[in-house]
Tab-separated table of N, CA and C in Angstrom:
chain	number	residue	atom	x	y	z
P	319	MET	N	20.753	-8.923	24.315
P	319	MET	CA	20.766	-7.761	23.446
P	319	MET	C	20.762	-6.498	24.300
P	320	ALA	N	21.665	-5.593	23.974
P	320	ALA	CA	21.770	-4.341	24.714
P	320	ALA	C	20.573	-3.445	24.402
P	321	GLU	N	20.159	-2.696	25.401
P	321	GLU	CA	19.047	-1.781	25.226
P	321	GLU	C	19.464	-0.630	24.317
P	322	LEU	N	18.577	-0.239	23.421
P	322	LEU	CA	18.834	0.872	22.522
P	322	LEU	C	18.682	2.180	23.289
P	323	ARG	N	19.687	3.048	23.148
P	323	ARG	CA	19.643	4.345	23.827
P	323	ARG	C	19.926	5.466	22.846
P	324	PHE	N	19.205	6.570	23.021
P	324	PHE	CA	19.416	7.786	22.235
P	324	PHE	C	19.721	8.917	23.204
P	325	SER	N	20.588	9.822	22.791
P	325	SER	CA	20.773	11.043	23.569
P	325	SER	C	20.918	12.208	22.605
P	326	ILE	N	20.431	13.356	23.033
P	326	ILE	CA	20.514	14.573	22.233
P	326	ILE	C	21.263	15.602	23.059
P	327	GLU	N	22.373	16.085	22.523
P	327	GLU	CA	23.230	17.011	23.252
P	327	GLU	C	23.542	18.236	22.402
P	328	PRO	N	23.172	19.432	22.883
P	328	PRO	CA	23.536	20.646	22.156
P	328	PRO	C	25.055	20.846	22.189
P	329	ARG	N	25.648	21.144	21.043
P	329	ARG	CA	27.082	21.424	20.941
P	329	ARG	C	27.249	22.609	20.002
P	330	SER	N	27.679	23.746	20.525
P	330	SER	CA	27.787	24.980	19.743
P	330	SER	C	26.421	25.279	19.136
P	331	ALA	N	26.375	25.492	17.820
P	331	ALA	CA	25.099	25.771	17.153
P	331	ALA	C	24.436	24.487	16.674
P	332	SER	N	25.045	23.358	16.987
P	332	SER	CA	24.573	22.065	16.489
P	332	SER	C	23.932	21.239	17.600
P	333	VAL	N	23.331	20.141	17.173
P	333	VAL	CA	22.811	19.143	18.098
P	333	VAL	C	23.428	17.810	17.701
P	334	VAL	N	23.997	17.111	18.688
P	334	VAL	CA	24.576	15.798	18.433
P	334	VAL	C	23.616	14.739	18.952
P	335	VAL	N	23.202	13.855	18.050
P	335	VAL	CA	22.349	12.725	18.421
P	335	VAL	C	23.240	11.496	18.493
P	336	SER	N	23.355	10.916	19.672
P	336	SER	CA	24.158	9.705	19.844
P	336	SER	C	23.238	8.504	19.955
P	337	VAL	N	23.615	7.453	19.249
P	337	VAL	CA	22.828	6.225	19.249
P	337	VAL	C	23.711	5.106	19.783
P	338	GLN	N	23.145	4.325	20.699
P	338	GLN	CA	23.865	3.192	21.257
P	338	GLN	C	22.963	1.973	21.166
P	339	GLY	N	23.443	0.923	20.491
P	339	GLY	CA	22.664	-0.300	20.380
P	339	GLY	C	22.373	-0.671	18.939
P	340	GLU	N	21.218	-1.317	18.734
P	340	GLU	CA	20.847	-1.838	17.423
P	340	GLU	C	19.690	-1.054	16.827
P	341	LEU	N	19.881	-0.606	15.587
P	341	LEU	CA	18.836	0.108	14.855
P	341	LEU	C	18.234	-0.850	13.830
P	342	ASP	N	16.962	-1.164	14.026
P	342	ASP	CA	16.307	-2.076	13.094
P	342	ASP	C	14.836	-1.694	12.952
P	343	VAL	N	14.081	-2.536	12.301
P	343	VAL	CA	12.688	-2.231	12.015
P	343	VAL	C	11.879	-2.000	13.295
P	344	THR	N	12.249	-2.674	14.379
P	344	THR	CA	11.493	-2.509	15.625
P	344	THR	C	11.774	-1.177	16.315
P	345	SER	N	12.901	-0.549	15.990
P	345	SER	CA	13.251	0.722	16.637
P	345	SER	C	13.186	1.906	15.688
P	346	SER	N	12.789	1.689	14.443
P	346	SER	CA	12.848	2.764	13.457
P	346	SER	C	11.958	3.952	13.814
P	347	GLN	N	10.796	3.718	14.418
P	347	GLN	CA	9.922	4.837	14.780
P	347	GLN	C	10.538	5.678	15.896
P	348	ARG	N	11.110	5.019	16.905
P	348	ARG	CA	11.781	5.750	17.986
P	348	ARG	C	12.961	6.551	17.436
P	349	PHE	N	13.710	5.939	16.515
P	349	PHE	CA	14.854	6.595	15.885
P	349	PHE	C	14.389	7.823	15.097
P	350	ASP	N	13.325	7.667	14.326
P	350	ASP	CA	12.753	8.765	13.546
P	350	ASP	C	12.301	9.903	14.468
P	351	ASP	N	11.616	9.554	15.555
P	351	ASP	CA	11.148	10.561	16.514
P	351	ASP	C	12.313	11.319	17.133
P	352	CYS	N	13.376	10.603	17.477
P	352	CYS	CA	14.548	11.220	18.083
P	352	CYS	C	15.200	12.218	17.117
P	353	LEU	N	15.350	11.827	15.849
P	353	LEU	CA	15.945	12.728	14.861
P	353	LEU	C	15.042	13.930	14.597
P	354	SER	N	13.731	13.735	14.643
P	354	SER	CA	12.794	14.852	14.475
P	354	SER	C	12.930	15.844	15.626
P	355	GLU	N	13.065	15.311	16.830
P	355	GLU	CA	13.252	16.161	18.009
P	355	GLU	C	14.547	16.979	17.877
P	356	ALA	N	15.604	16.334	17.416
P	356	ALA	CA	16.881	17.028	17.236
P	356	ALA	C	16.769	18.124	16.178
P	357	ALA	N	16.089	17.830	15.084
P	357	ALA	CA	15.927	18.807	14.006
P	357	ALA	C	15.104	20.003	14.465
P	358	ALA	N	14.198	19.786	15.416
P	358	ALA	CA	13.403	20.889	15.956
P	358	ALA	C	14.260	21.807	16.817
P	359	GLU	N	15.346	21.271	17.367
P	359	GLU	CA	16.232	22.055	18.226
P	359	GLU	C	17.289	22.826	17.450
P	360	SER	N	17.726	22.294	16.309
P	360	SER	CA	18.798	22.934	15.547
P	360	SER	C	18.695	22.543	14.080
P	361	ASP	N	19.178	23.435	13.194
P	361	ASP	CA	19.199	23.082	11.771
P	361	ASP	C	20.520	22.413	11.397
P	362	GLN	N	21.351	22.139	12.407
P	362	GLN	CA	22.605	21.414	12.197
P	362	GLN	C	22.602	20.194	13.109
P	363	VAL	N	22.388	19.031	12.512
P	363	VAL	CA	22.308	17.791	13.276
P	363	VAL	C	23.492	16.898	12.913
P	364	ILE	N	24.172	16.404	13.935
P	364	ILE	CA	25.240	15.431	13.751
P	364	ILE	C	24.764	14.127	14.380
P	365	LEU	N	24.739	13.076	13.588
P	365	LEU	CA	24.320	11.767	14.081
P	365	LEU	C	25.566	10.951	14.389
P	366	ASP	N	25.798	10.705	15.693
P	366	ASP	CA	26.956	9.931	16.145
P	366	ASP	C	26.569	8.457	16.171
P	367	MET	N	27.167	7.698	15.251
P	367	MET	CA	26.839	6.282	15.123
P	367	MET	C	27.968	5.381	15.602
P	368	SER	N	28.910	5.931	16.348
P	368	SER	CA	30.080	5.161	16.771
P	368	SER	C	29.735	4.013	17.714
P	369	GLU	N	28.575	4.073	18.383
P	369	GLU	CA	28.171	3.017	19.313
P	369	GLU	C	27.038	2.153	18.759
P	370	VAL	N	26.811	2.228	17.449
P	370	VAL	CA	25.776	1.405	16.830
P	370	VAL	C	26.343	0.011	16.590
P	371	ASP	N	25.648	-1.011	17.119
P	371	ASP	CA	26.097	-2.395	17.001
P	371	ASP	C	25.528	-3.092	15.773
P	372	PHE	N	24.386	-2.611	15.300
P	372	PHE	CA	23.738	-3.206	14.137
P	372	PHE	C	22.813	-2.166	13.540
P	373	MET	N	22.697	-2.166	12.213
P	373	MET	CA	21.772	-1.261	11.550
P	373	MET	C	21.248	-1.926	10.289
P	374	ASP	N	19.923	-1.913	10.114
P	374	ASP	CA	19.356	-2.484	8.903
P	374	ASP	C	18.900	-1.375	7.955
P	375	THR	N	18.295	-1.771	6.850
P	375	THR	CA	17.927	-0.784	5.831
P	375	THR	C	16.791	0.138	6.272
P	376	THR	N	15.962	-0.291	7.227
P	376	THR	CA	14.918	0.625	7.699
P	376	THR	C	15.552	1.811	8.416
P	377	ALA	N	16.604	1.565	9.191
P	377	ALA	CA	17.310	2.656	9.869
P	377	ALA	C	18.001	3.552	8.851
P	378	LEU	N	18.572	2.950	7.822
P	378	LEU	CA	19.219	3.712	6.762
P	378	LEU	C	18.211	4.618	6.060
P	379	ALA	N	17.011	4.106	5.839
P	379	ALA	CA	15.962	4.908	5.211
P	379	ALA	C	15.574	6.099	6.090
P	380	VAL	N	15.540	5.904	7.403
P	380	VAL	CA	15.245	7.000	8.332
P	380	VAL	C	16.337	8.070	8.225
P	381	ILE	N	17.593	7.646	8.185
P	381	ILE	CA	18.717	8.583	8.073
P	381	ILE	C	18.623	9.393	6.789
P	382	VAL	N	18.395	8.707	5.673
P	382	VAL	CA	18.322	9.392	4.379
P	382	VAL	C	17.160	10.380	4.354
P	383	ALA	N	16.015	9.992	4.905
P	383	ALA	CA	14.854	10.887	4.939
P	383	ALA	C	15.149	12.149	5.738
P	384	HIS	N	15.803	11.998	6.884
P	384	HIS	CA	16.123	13.169	7.705
P	384	HIS	C	17.194	14.039	7.046
P	385	TRP	N	18.183	13.410	6.435
P	385	TRP	CA	19.208	14.169	5.714
P	385	TRP	C	18.571	14.994	4.601
P	386	ARG	N	17.700	14.380	3.820
P	386	ARG	CA	17.033	15.105	2.729
P	386	ARG	C	16.198	16.266	3.259
P	387	ARG	N	15.400	16.004	4.291
P	387	ARG	CA	14.539	17.037	4.859
P	387	ARG	C	15.377	18.191	5.403
P	388	GLN	N	16.435	17.853	6.127
P	388	GLN	CA	17.288	18.870	6.739
P	388	GLN	C	17.933	19.757	5.669
P	389	THR	N	18.472	19.144	4.617
P	389	THR	CA	19.148	19.928	3.578
P	389	THR	C	18.152	20.719	2.741
P	390	GLU	N	16.968	20.170	2.488
P	390	GLU	CA	15.941	20.898	1.736
P	390	GLU	C	15.497	22.146	2.488
P	391	GLU	N	15.571	22.105	3.819
P	391	GLU	CA	15.170	23.250	4.634
P	391	GLU	C	16.351	24.173	4.938
P	392	GLY	N	17.474	23.951	4.263
P	392	GLY	CA	18.633	24.829	4.425
P	392	GLY	C	19.540	24.463	5.581
P	393	GLY	N	19.298	23.329	6.196
P	393	GLY	CA	20.127	22.894	7.320
P	393	GLY	C	21.186	21.902	6.879
P	394	GLN	N	21.795	21.280	7.866
P	394	GLN	CA	22.831	20.299	7.595
P	394	GLN	C	22.627	19.068	8.461
P	395	PHE	N	22.975	17.921	7.893
P	395	PHE	CA	22.844	16.639	8.576
P	395	PHE	C	24.118	15.868	8.284
P	396	LEU	N	24.890	15.572	9.315
P	396	LEU	CA	26.172	14.902	9.151
P	396	LEU	C	26.191	13.606	9.928
P	397	LEU	N	26.907	12.620	9.399
P	397	LEU	CA	27.111	11.365	10.103
P	397	LEU	C	28.513	11.354	10.696
P	398	ALA	N	28.638	10.831	11.892
P	398	ALA	CA	29.950	10.688	12.530
P	398	ALA	C	30.084	9.270	13.055
P	399	GLY	N	31.250	8.689	12.850
P	399	GLY	CA	31.538	7.368	13.395
P	399	GLY	C	30.794	6.210	12.756
P	400	ALA	N	30.220	6.431	11.578
P	400	ALA	CA	29.481	5.352	10.916
P	400	ALA	C	30.458	4.347	10.316
P	401	ARG	N	30.219	3.088	10.588
P	401	ARG	CA	31.081	2.034	10.041
P	401	ARG	C	30.591	1.622	8.663
P	402	TYR	N	31.532	1.340	7.797
P	402	TYR	CA	31.219	1.012	6.407
P	402	TYR	C	30.204	-0.124	6.286
P	403	ARG	N	30.319	-1.133	7.112
P	403	ARG	CA	29.407	-2.279	6.957
P	403	ARG	C	27.951	-1.879	7.162
P	404	TYR	N	27.711	-0.779	7.903
P	404	TYR	CA	26.338	-0.315	8.108
P	404	TYR	C	25.905	0.704	7.078
P	405	THR	N	26.851	1.336	6.420
P	405	THR	CA	26.503	2.367	5.440
P	405	THR	C	26.805	1.923	4.012
P	406	LYS	N	27.092	0.654	3.848
P	406	LYS	CA	27.437	0.123	2.528
P	406	LYS	C	26.370	0.478	1.485
P	407	ALA	N	25.109	0.407	1.869
P	407	ALA	CA	24.032	0.736	0.926
P	407	ALA	C	24.128	2.182	0.452
P	408	LEU	N	24.629	3.071	1.304
P	408	LEU	CA	24.814	4.463	0.880
P	408	LEU	C	25.859	4.559	-0.224
P	409	TRP	N	26.904	3.757	-0.108
P	409	TRP	CA	27.953	3.755	-1.137
P	409	TRP	C	27.434	3.146	-2.419
P	410	ILE	N	26.694	2.064	-2.311
P	410	ILE	CA	26.176	1.367	-3.493
P	410	ILE	C	25.238	2.278	-4.281
P	411	THR	N	24.409	3.045	-3.583
P	411	THR	CA	23.437	3.915	-4.247
P	411	THR	C	24.013	5.262	-4.661
P	412	GLY	N	25.235	5.568	-4.212
P	412	GLY	CA	25.840	6.854	-4.549
P	412	GLY	C	25.502	7.967	-3.568
P	413	LEU	N	24.652	7.679	-2.585
P	413	LEU	CA	24.272	8.705	-1.611
P	413	LEU	C	25.444	9.113	-0.725
P	414	ALA	N	26.402	8.214	-0.535
P	414	ALA	CA	27.540	8.519	0.334
P	414	ALA	C	28.380	9.666	-0.216
P	415	ASP	N	28.319	9.876	-1.520
P	415	ASP	CA	29.061	10.987	-2.114
P	415	ASP	C	28.436	12.325	-1.749
P	416	ARG	N	27.174	12.320	-1.336
P	416	ARG	CA	26.482	13.567	-1.017
P	416	ARG	C	26.239	13.764	0.476
P	417	LEU	N	26.111	12.671	1.205
P	417	LEU	CA	25.855	12.755	2.641
P	417	LEU	C	27.190	12.898	3.368
P	418	PRO	N	27.403	14.011	4.071
P	418	PRO	CA	28.696	14.222	4.729
P	418	PRO	C	28.928	13.234	5.871
P	419	MET	N	30.088	12.561	5.818
P	419	MET	CA	30.438	11.572	6.837
P	419	MET	C	31.825	11.875	7.393
P	420	TYR	N	31.941	11.729	8.703
P	420	TYR	CA	33.198	12.005	9.395
P	420	TYR	C	33.513	10.864	10.344
P	421	ASP	N	34.793	10.721	10.674
P	421	ASP	CA	35.209	9.668	11.597
P	421	ASP	C	34.718	9.928	13.014
P	422	THR	N	34.701	11.200	13.420
P	422	THR	CA	34.331	11.536	14.799
P	422	THR	C	33.377	12.730	14.830
P	423	VAL	N	32.713	12.899	15.961
P	423	VAL	CA	31.842	14.053	16.174
P	423	VAL	C	32.666	15.337	16.130
P	424	ASP	N	33.852	15.313	16.718
P	424	ASP	CA	34.699	16.511	16.710
P	424	ASP	C	35.047	16.954	15.299
P	425	GLU	N	35.325	15.990	14.410
P	425	GLU	CA	35.617	16.335	13.013
P	425	GLU	C	34.397	16.956	12.341
P	426	ALA	N	33.227	16.424	12.625
P	426	ALA	CA	31.995	16.962	12.050
P	426	ALA	C	31.736	18.374	12.572
P	427	LEU	N	31.934	18.580	13.870
P	427	LEU	CA	31.763	19.912	14.449
P	427	LEU	C	32.748	20.905	13.840
P	428	ALA	N	33.990	20.474	13.637
P	428	ALA	CA	35.006	21.341	13.032
P	428	ALA	C	34.611	21.710	11.608
P	429	ALA	N	34.074	20.755	10.867
P	429	ALA	CA	33.642	21.024	9.488
P	429	ALA	C	32.507	22.042	9.466
P	430	LEU	N	31.568	21.912	10.402
P	430	LEU	CA	30.475	22.874	10.483
P	430	LEU	C	31.005	24.259	10.843
P	431	ALA	N	31.960	24.311	11.737
P	431	ALA	CA	32.537	25.589	12.151
P	431	ALA	C	33.251	26.264	10.980
P	432	GLU	N	33.945	25.461	10.171
P	432	GLU	CA	34.665	25.998	9.013
P	432	GLU	C	33.726	26.533	7.952
P	433	THR	N	32.602	25.861	7.761
P	433	THR	CA	31.706	26.239	6.681
P	433	THR	C	30.696	27.293	7.098
P	434	GLY	N	30.585	27.566	8.385
P	434	GLY	CA	29.577	28.517	8.839
P	434	GLY	C	28.204	27.992	8.492
P	435	SER	N	27.460	28.746	7.684
P	435	SER	CA	26.120	28.290	7.324
P	435	SER	C	26.106	27.578	5.980
P	436	GLY	N	27.272	27.448	5.350
P	436	GLY	CA	27.340	26.744	4.063
P	436	GLY	C	27.271	25.255	4.261
P	437	ALA	N	27.191	24.536	3.174
P	437	ALA	CA	27.097	23.076	3.244
P	437	ALA	C	28.437	22.463	3.607
P	438	ALA	N	28.406	21.555	4.544
P	438	ALA	CA	29.623	20.836	4.914
P	438	ALA	C	29.855	19.738	3.897
P	439	ASP	N	31.091	19.550	3.523
P	439	ASP	CA	31.423	18.518	2.552
P	439	ASP	C	32.405	17.570	3.202
P	440	GLY	N	31.922	16.430	3.629
P	440	GLY	CA	32.754	15.483	4.367
P	440	GLY	C	33.850	14.875	3.533
P	441	PRO	N	34.923	14.468	4.175
P	441	PRO	CA	36.032	13.852	3.453
P	441	PRO	C	35.762	12.399	3.112
P	442	GLY	N	34.560	11.905	3.417
P	442	GLY	CA	34.268	10.494	3.161
P	442	GLY	C	35.057	9.622	4.106
P	443	ALA	N	35.061	10.016	5.360
P	443	ALA	CA	35.885	9.349	6.364
P	443	ALA	C	35.636	7.844	6.422
P	444	SER	N	34.413	7.440	6.161
P	444	SER	CA	34.110	6.015	6.246
P	444	SER	C	34.133	5.354	4.874
P	445	GLU	N	34.636	6.067	3.889
P	445	GLU	CA	34.676	5.534	2.530
P	445	GLU	C	35.569	4.309	2.474
P	446	PRO	N	35.123	3.279	1.779
P	446	PRO	CA	35.962	2.100	1.673
P	446	PRO	C	37.191	2.390	0.834
P	447	GLY	N	38.244	1.639	1.072
P	447	GLY	CA	39.468	1.806	0.300
P	447	GLY	C	39.246	1.361	-1.138
P	448	ALA	N	40.282	1.413	-1.918
P	448	ALA	CA	40.166	1.049	-3.336
P	448	ALA	C	40.195	-0.450	-3.525
P	449	SER	N	39.382	-1.155	-2.785
P	449	SER	CA	39.368	-2.609	-2.889
P	449	SER	C	38.518	-3.027	-4.085
P	450	THR	N	38.792	-4.185	-4.596
P	450	THR	CA	38.044	-4.668	-5.754
P	450	THR	C	36.862	-5.534	-5.358
P	451	GLY	N	36.649	-5.741	-4.037
P	451	GLY	CA	35.621	-6.536	-3.423
P	451	GLY	C	34.520	-6.855	-4.261
């Protein structure tokens, strides 16, 4: 099993949190702490999940909690590179319609730049197709 790694990188007025490895119940506290640290640095947080190999519902709960807190405080919380199989619960619950998601960090940064301090509205980059699954 690959070691879980987090990095926080300032980008423009935002902070990009990159996650590499598996997010599960054993790492949820570290993940929560990392997102809290990022939120303390900027009110615009982009969570880059392109290198996430596995994610369970505890990690999803951490993401939703930080997204809610960030938006309630007037900030923004965007997901980048999240794969549908890990965010399926967001689609099932309807949260994916409200949580901005982008294919890449660059797309998320561009959306923030376009909106200024307004709310970014993602194109649903990771939205599943019109399958009847």
